[in-house]
Coordinates of C-alpha atoms and ligand atoms in Angstrom, one line a residue:
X1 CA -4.9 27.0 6.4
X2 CA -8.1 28.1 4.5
X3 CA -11.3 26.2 5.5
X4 CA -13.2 23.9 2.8
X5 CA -16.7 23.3 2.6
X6 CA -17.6 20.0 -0.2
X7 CA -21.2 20.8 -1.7
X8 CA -23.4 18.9 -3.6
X9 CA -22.4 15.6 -2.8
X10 CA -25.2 12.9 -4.3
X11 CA -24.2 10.4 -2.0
X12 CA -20.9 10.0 1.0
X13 CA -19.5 6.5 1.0
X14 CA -17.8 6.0 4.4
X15 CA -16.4 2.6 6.0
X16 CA -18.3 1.2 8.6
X17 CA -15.7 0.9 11.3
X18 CA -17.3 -1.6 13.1
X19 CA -18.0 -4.2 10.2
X20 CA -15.8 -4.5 7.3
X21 CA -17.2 -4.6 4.5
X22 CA -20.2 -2.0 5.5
X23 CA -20.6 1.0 3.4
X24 CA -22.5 4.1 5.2
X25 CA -23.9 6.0 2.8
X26 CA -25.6 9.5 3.4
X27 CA -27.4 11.7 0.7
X28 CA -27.1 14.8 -0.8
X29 CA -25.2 16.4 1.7
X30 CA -22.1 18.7 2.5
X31 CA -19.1 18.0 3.9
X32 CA -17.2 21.1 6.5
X33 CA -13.2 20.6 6.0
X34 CA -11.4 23.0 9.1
X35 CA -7.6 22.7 9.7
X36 CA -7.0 20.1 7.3
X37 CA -9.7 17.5 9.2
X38 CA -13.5 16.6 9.2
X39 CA -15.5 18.7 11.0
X40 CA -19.1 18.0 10.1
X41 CA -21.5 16.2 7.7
X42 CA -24.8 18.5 7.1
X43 CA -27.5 18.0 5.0
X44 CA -27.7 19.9 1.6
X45 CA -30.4 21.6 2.0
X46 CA -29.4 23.4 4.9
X47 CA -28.6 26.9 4.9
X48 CA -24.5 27.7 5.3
X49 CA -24.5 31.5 6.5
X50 CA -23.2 33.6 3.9
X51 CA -20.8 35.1 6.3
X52 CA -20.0 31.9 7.2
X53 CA -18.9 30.7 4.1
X54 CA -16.7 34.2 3.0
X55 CA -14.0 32.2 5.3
X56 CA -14.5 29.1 3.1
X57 CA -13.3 27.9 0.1
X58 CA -15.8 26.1 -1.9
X59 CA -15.9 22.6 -3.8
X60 CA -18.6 21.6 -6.2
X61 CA -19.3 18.3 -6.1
X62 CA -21.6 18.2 -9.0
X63 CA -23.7 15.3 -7.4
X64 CA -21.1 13.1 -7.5
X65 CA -20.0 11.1 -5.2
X66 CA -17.5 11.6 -2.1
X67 CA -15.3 8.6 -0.9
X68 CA -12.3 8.4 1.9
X69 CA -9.0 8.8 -0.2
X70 CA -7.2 5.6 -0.8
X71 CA -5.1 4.1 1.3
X72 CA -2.2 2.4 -1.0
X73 CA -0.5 0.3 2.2
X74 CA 1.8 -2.0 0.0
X75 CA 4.0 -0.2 -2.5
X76 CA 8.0 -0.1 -3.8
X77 CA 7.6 3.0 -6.1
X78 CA 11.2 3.6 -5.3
X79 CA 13.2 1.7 -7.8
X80 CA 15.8 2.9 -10.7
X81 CA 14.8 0.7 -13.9
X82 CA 11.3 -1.1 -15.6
X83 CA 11.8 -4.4 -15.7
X84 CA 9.6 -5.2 -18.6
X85 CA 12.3 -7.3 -20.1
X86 CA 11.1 -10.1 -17.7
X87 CA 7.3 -8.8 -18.3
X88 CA 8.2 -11.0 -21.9
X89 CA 10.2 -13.6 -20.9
X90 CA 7.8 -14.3 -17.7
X91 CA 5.1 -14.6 -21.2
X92 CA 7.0 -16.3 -23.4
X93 CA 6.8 -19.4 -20.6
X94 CA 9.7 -18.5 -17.9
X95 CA 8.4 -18.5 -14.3
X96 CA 10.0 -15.3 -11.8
X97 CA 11.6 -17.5 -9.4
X98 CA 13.7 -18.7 -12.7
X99 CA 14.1 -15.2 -13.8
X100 CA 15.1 -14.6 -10.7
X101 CA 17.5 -17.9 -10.2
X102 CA 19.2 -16.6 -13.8
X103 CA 20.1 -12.8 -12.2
X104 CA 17.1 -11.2 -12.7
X105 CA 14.5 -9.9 -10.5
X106 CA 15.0 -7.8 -7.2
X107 CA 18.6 -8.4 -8.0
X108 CA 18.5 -6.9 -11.3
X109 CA 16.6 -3.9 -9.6
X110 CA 19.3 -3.9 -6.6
X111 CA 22.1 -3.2 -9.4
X112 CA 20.5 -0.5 -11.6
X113 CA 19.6 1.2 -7.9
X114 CA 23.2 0.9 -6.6
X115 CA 24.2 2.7 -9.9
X116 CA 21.9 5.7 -9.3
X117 CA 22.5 8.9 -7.5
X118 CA 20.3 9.9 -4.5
X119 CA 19.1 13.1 -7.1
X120 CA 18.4 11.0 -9.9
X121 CA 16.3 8.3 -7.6
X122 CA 14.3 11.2 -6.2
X123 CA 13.8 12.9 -9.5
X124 CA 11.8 10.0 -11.3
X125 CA 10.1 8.7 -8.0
X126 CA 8.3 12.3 -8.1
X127 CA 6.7 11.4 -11.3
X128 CA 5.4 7.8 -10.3
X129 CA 4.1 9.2 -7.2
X130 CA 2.3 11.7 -9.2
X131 CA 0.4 9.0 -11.0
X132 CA -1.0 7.4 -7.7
X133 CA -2.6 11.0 -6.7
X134 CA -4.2 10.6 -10.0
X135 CA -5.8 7.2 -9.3
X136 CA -7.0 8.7 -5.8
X137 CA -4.2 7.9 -3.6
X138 CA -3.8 9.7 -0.8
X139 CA -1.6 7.6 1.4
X140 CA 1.1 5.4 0.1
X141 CA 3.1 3.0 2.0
X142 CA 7.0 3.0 0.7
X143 CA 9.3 0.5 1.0
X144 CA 13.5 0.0 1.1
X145 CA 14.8 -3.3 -0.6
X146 CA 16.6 -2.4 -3.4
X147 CA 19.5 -1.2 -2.3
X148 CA 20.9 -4.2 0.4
X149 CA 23.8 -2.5 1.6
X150 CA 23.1 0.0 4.6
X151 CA 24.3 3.2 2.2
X152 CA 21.8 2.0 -0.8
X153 CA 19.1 1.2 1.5
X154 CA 19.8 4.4 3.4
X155 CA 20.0 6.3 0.5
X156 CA 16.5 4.8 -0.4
X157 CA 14.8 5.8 2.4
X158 CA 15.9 9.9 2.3
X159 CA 14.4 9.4 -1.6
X160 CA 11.1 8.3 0.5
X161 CA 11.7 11.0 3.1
X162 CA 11.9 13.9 0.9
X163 CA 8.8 12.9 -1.2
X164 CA 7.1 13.2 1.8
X165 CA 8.4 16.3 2.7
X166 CA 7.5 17.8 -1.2
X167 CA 4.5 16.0 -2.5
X168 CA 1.3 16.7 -1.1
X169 CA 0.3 13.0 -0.2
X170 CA 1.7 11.2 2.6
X171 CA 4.5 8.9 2.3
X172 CA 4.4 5.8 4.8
X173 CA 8.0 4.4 5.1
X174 CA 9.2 0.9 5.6
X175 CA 12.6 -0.6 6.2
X176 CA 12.9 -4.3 3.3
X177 CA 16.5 -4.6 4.1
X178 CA 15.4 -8.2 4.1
X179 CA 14.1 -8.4 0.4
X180 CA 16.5 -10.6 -1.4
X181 CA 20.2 -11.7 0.2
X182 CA 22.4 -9.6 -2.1
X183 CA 24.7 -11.0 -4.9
X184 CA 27.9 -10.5 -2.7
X185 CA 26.5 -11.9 0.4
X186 CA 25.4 -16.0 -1.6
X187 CA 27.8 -17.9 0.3
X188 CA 27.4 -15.9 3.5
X189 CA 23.8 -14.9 4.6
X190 CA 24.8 -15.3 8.0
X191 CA 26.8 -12.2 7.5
X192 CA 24.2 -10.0 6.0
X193 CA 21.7 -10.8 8.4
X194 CA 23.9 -9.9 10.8
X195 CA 24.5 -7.1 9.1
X196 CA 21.0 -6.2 9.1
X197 CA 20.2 -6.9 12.5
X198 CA 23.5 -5.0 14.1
X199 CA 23.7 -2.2 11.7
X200 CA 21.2 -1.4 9.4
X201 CA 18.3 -2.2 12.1
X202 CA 19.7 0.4 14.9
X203 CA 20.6 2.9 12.4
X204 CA 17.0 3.1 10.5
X205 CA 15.0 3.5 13.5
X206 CA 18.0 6.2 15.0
X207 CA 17.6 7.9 12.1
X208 CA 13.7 7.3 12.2
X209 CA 14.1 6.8 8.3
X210 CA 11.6 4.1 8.7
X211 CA 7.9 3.3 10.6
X212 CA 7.7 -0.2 9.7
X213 CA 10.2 -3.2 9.1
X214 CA 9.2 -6.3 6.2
X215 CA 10.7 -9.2 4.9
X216 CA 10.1 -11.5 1.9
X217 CA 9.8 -14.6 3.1
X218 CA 9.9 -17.6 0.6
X219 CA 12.1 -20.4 -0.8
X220 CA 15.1 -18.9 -2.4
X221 CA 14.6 -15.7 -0.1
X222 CA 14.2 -15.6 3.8
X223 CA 13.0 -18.6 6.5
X224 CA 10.5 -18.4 8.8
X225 CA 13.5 -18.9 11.3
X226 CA 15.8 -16.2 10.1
X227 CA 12.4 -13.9 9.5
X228 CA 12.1 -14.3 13.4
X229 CA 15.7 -13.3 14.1
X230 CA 15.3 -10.1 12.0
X231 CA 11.8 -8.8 12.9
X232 CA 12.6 -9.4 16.8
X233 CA 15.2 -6.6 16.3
X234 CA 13.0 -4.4 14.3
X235 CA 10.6 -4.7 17.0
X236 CA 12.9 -4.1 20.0
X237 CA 14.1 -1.2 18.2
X238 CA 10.3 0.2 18.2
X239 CA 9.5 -0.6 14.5
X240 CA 6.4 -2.1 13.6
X241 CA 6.5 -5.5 11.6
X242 CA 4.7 -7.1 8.4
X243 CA 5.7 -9.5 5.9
X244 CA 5.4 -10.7 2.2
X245 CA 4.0 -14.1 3.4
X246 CA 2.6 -17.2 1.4
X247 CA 3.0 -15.6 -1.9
X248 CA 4.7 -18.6 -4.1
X249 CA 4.4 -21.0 -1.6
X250 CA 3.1 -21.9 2.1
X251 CA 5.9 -21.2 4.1
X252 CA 4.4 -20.3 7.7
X253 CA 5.1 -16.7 7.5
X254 CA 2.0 -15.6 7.9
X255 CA 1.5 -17.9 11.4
X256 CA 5.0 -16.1 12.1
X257 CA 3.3 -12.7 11.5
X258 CA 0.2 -13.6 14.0
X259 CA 3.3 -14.6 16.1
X260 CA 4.9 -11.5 16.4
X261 CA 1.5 -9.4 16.1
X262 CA 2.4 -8.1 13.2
X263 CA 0.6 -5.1 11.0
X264 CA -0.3 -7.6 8.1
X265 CA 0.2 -10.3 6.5
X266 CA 0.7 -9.9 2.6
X267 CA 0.0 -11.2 -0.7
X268 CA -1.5 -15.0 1.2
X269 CA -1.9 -16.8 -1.9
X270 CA -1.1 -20.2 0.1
X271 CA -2.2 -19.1 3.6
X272 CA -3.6 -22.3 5.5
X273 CA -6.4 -22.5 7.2
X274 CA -4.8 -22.6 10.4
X275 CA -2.8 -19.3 9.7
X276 CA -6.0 -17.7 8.9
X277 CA -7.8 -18.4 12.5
X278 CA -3.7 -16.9 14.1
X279 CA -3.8 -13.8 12.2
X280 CA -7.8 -13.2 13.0
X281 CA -6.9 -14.3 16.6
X282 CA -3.8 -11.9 17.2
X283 CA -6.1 -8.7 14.7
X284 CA -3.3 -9.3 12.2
X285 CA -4.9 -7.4 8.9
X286 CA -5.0 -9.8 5.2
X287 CA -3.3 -7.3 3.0
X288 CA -4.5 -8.4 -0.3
X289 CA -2.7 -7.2 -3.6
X290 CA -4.2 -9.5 -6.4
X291 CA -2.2 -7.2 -9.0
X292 CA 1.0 -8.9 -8.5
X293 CA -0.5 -12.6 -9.0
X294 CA -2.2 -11.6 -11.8
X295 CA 0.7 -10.1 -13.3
X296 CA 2.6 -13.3 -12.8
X297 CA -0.1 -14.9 -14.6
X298 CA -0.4 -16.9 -11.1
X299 CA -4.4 -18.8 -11.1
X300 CA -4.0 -19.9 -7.3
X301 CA -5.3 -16.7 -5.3
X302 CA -5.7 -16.5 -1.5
X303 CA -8.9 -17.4 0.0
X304 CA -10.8 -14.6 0.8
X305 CA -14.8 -15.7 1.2
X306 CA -13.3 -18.0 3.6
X307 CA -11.3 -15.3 5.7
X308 CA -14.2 -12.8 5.5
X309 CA -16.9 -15.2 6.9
X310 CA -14.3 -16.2 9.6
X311 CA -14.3 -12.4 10.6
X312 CA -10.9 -10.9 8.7
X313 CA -10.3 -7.7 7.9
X314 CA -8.6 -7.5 4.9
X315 CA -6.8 -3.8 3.2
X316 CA -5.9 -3.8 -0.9
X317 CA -3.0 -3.2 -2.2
X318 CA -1.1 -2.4 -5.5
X319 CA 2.3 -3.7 -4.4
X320 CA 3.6 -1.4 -7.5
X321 CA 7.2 -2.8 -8.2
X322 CA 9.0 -3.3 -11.4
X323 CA 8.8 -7.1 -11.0
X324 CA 5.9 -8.4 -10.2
X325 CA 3.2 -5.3 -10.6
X326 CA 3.6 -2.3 -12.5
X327 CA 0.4 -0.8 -11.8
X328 CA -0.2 2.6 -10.0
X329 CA -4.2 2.1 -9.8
X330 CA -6.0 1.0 -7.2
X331 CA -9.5 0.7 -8.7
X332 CA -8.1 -1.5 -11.2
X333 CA -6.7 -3.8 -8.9
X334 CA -10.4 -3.2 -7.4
X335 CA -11.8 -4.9 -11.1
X336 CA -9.6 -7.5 -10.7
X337 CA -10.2 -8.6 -7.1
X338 CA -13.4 -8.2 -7.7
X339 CA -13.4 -11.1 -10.4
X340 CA -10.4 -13.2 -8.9
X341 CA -11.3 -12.8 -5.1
X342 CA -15.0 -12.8 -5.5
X343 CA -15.2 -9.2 -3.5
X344 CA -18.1 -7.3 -3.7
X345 CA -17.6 -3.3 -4.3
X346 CA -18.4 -2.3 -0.6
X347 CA -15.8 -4.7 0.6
X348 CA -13.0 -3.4 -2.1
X349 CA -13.8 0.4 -1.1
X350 CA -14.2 -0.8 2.5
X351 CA -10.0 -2.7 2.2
X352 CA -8.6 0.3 0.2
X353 CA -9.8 3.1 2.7
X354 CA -10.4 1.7 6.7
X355 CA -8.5 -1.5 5.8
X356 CA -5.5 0.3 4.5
X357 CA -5.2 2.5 7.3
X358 CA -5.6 -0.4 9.5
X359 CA -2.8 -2.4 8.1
X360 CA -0.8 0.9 8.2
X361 CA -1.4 1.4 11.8
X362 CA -3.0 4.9 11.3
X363 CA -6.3 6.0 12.6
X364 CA -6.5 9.0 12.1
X365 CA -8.0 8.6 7.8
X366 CA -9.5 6.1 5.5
X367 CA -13.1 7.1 7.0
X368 CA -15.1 10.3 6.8
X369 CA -15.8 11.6 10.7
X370 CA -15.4 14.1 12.5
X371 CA -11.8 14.5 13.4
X372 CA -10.5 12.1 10.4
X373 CA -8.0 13.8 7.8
X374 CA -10.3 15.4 5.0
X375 CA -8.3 13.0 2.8
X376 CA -11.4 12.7 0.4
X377 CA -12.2 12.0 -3.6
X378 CA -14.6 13.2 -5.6
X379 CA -15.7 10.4 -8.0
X380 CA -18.0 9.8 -11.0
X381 CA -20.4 7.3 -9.4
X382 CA -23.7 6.8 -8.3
X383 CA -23.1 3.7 -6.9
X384 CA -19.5 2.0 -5.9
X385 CA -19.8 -0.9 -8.2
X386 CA -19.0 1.3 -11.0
X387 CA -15.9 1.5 -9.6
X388 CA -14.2 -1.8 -10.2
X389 CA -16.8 -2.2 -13.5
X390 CA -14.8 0.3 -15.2
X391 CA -12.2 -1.6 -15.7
X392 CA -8.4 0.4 -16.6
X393 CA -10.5 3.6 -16.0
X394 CA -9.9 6.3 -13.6
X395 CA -13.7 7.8 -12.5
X396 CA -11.5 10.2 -9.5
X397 CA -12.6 13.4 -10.5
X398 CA -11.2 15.8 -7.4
X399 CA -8.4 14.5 -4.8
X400 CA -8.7 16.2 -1.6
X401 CA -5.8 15.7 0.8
X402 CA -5.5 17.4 4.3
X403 CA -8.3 19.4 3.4
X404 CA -6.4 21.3 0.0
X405 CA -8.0 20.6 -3.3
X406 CA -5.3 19.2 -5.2
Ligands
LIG1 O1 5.8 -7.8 -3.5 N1 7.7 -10.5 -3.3 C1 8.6 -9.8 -3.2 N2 8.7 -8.5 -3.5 C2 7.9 -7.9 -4.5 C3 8.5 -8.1 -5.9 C4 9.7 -7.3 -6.0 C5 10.3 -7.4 -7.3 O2 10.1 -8.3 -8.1 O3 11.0 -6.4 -7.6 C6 6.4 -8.3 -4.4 O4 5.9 -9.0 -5.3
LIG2 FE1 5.7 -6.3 -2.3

């Protein structure tokens, strides 16, 4: 592995590790990349030994500035078909838990998934993956859930395996077996969550197909009570847990997650205040991912002044899905947090690097110190405002992943 050294950096935005929310900046400096990590941070003007940097390969970074890569920790960019049917009929006045009631939704993915070969599946999840390096995604979280039957779930996760193995990012994978009770288990959910706690449970984490097991708990979907029964499993068979929790409704899935010590807790539109003091209590992260209510044109949002002041860390997001947000971009879900969820800048950058890795269970990135991956962008700001001010726009100049200029 050749060595990199990052020049002419104007200013290095790192996460404060001890306070979220706290940028570190330093100035006009370099950056030394060996084996794929972090090895120093040294001021620009000081000499690099010419003999010293033959065994280097060099980045400029124009004066620009030098950010942790992202860390995406909510994502289902495994799927077969857009659903931007329901994208109209969600505008022309329908809500998605009717959609969903008439056949639509994570069902309608579940068929068009079942239909498709393993090849196929693969082939056009390279491409959307693509588009998150783009945006400065270095670490994606990838979930299961639209297959429901232990092949099509199975054959979901090898889709998520291999573009692991090929793609230069890192895929994070995650079991959703409990997404939606499929069409031919209605009148029996019993069955299927047996199913999914004495077959599809063991063989996943045999297999090690999976890191991390979720649910989607909400009316028409999963209880709190059945969400215990299935994550118990996952976590006596060494998975780690999170859940899609108070996203339509206050259910008490987010007081099951501080329950269980959970990851995260995700989406939280309709968290109470009593599940916010749990999950801070048990160090449960607020995964944020105001993409998807804003694509359901939802105005309720979760309360995250409130969960900051109380001491919350909180990651961001994209939850990219057919359904509920087709969006590949993390800065823009940055510009739209920022207006919806009153964040400021430092706090966005702060969730999307430390606070995804967090909620991911990896400390090894989404800071820049010695001995973190040299996951790392090269972006077209002086300050990090501009980030979520430029609103659609992508200002990720360079992505930098395990130390390779990509
Ligand atoms: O995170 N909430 C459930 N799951 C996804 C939506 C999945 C879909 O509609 O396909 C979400 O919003
Ligand atoms: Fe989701």
């Amino acid at each position: 592995m050749t060595d990199l050294i990052i020049h002419n950096i104007g200013r290095l935005f790192t996460p404060d590790p001890d306070s979220f929310g706290k940028m570190n900046v330093t100035e006009n400096c370099s950056i030394v990349i060996k084996n794929g990590l972090i090895d120093q941070i040294i001021p620009s003007d000081l000499e690099i030994n010419a003999s010293k940097l033959e065994k280097f390969d060099v980045l400029d970074a124009k004066g620009m500035s030098v950010l942790p890569g992202f860390v995406d920790s909510h994502a289902h960019p495994v799927f077969a078909a857009l659903r931007n049917g329901e994208f109209e009929m969600r505008n022309a006045g329908k809500s998605y838990l009717e959609i969903a009631e008439a056949g639509g939704g994570i069902k309608n993915s579940v068929r068009k998934l079942r239909a498709m070969s393993e090849d196929e599946l693969y082939a056009i999840s390279v491409r959307r993956v693509r588009e998150f390096i783009k945006f400065g995604t270095t670490t994606l979280e990838a979930k299961s859930g639209y297959g429901l039957t232990c092949e099509d779930e199975l054959k979901m996760l090898r889709v998520i395996k291999r573009l692991n193995e090929t793609l230069e990012i890192d895929l994070i994978p995650t079991f959703l077996g409990a997404h939606d009770i499929p069409e031919e288990y209605k009148n029996d959910r019993e069955g299927y969550i047996s199913l999914l706690i004495n077959e599809m449970i063991p063989k996943v984490a045999a297999e090690k197909l999976a890191v991390a097991c979720d649910i989607f708990i909400e009316k028409n979907y999963y209880t709190v009570d059945e969400g215990r029964l299935i994550l118990a499993a996952a976590k006596e068979h060494g998975l780690d847990v999170k859940i899609h929790a108070d996203q339509l409704s206050r259910t008490g899935a987010s007081m099951l997650a501080a329950e269980l010590g959970a990851l995260s807790s995700d989406h939280l539109e309709y968290i109470s205040e009593e599940d916010i003091d749990a999950m801070i209590e048990k160090g449960t992260v607020f995964n944020l991912m105001p993409g998807a209510s804003f694509f359901l044109g939802m105005t309720d949002h979760p309360p995250v002044r409130k969960i900051i002041a109380k001491g919350g860390i909180c990651a961001l997001s994209t939850d990219f899905n057919p359904g509920s947000c087709y969006c590949y971009s993390l800065p823009f879900i940055m510009t739209i947090s920022a207006i919806y969820l009153h964040m400021s800048a430092e706090e966005l950058v702060w969730a999307a690097t430390a606070g995804g890795a967090r909620a991911l269970g990896l400390n090894d990135r989404g800071m820049i110190a010695k001995g973190k991956k040299a996951d790392l962008l090269v972006v077209k700001c002086g300050e990090l405002s501009e980030i979520p001010y430029s609103m659609g726009m992508n200002l990720v100049r360079k992505v930098i992943k395990d130390g390779k200029v990509l």
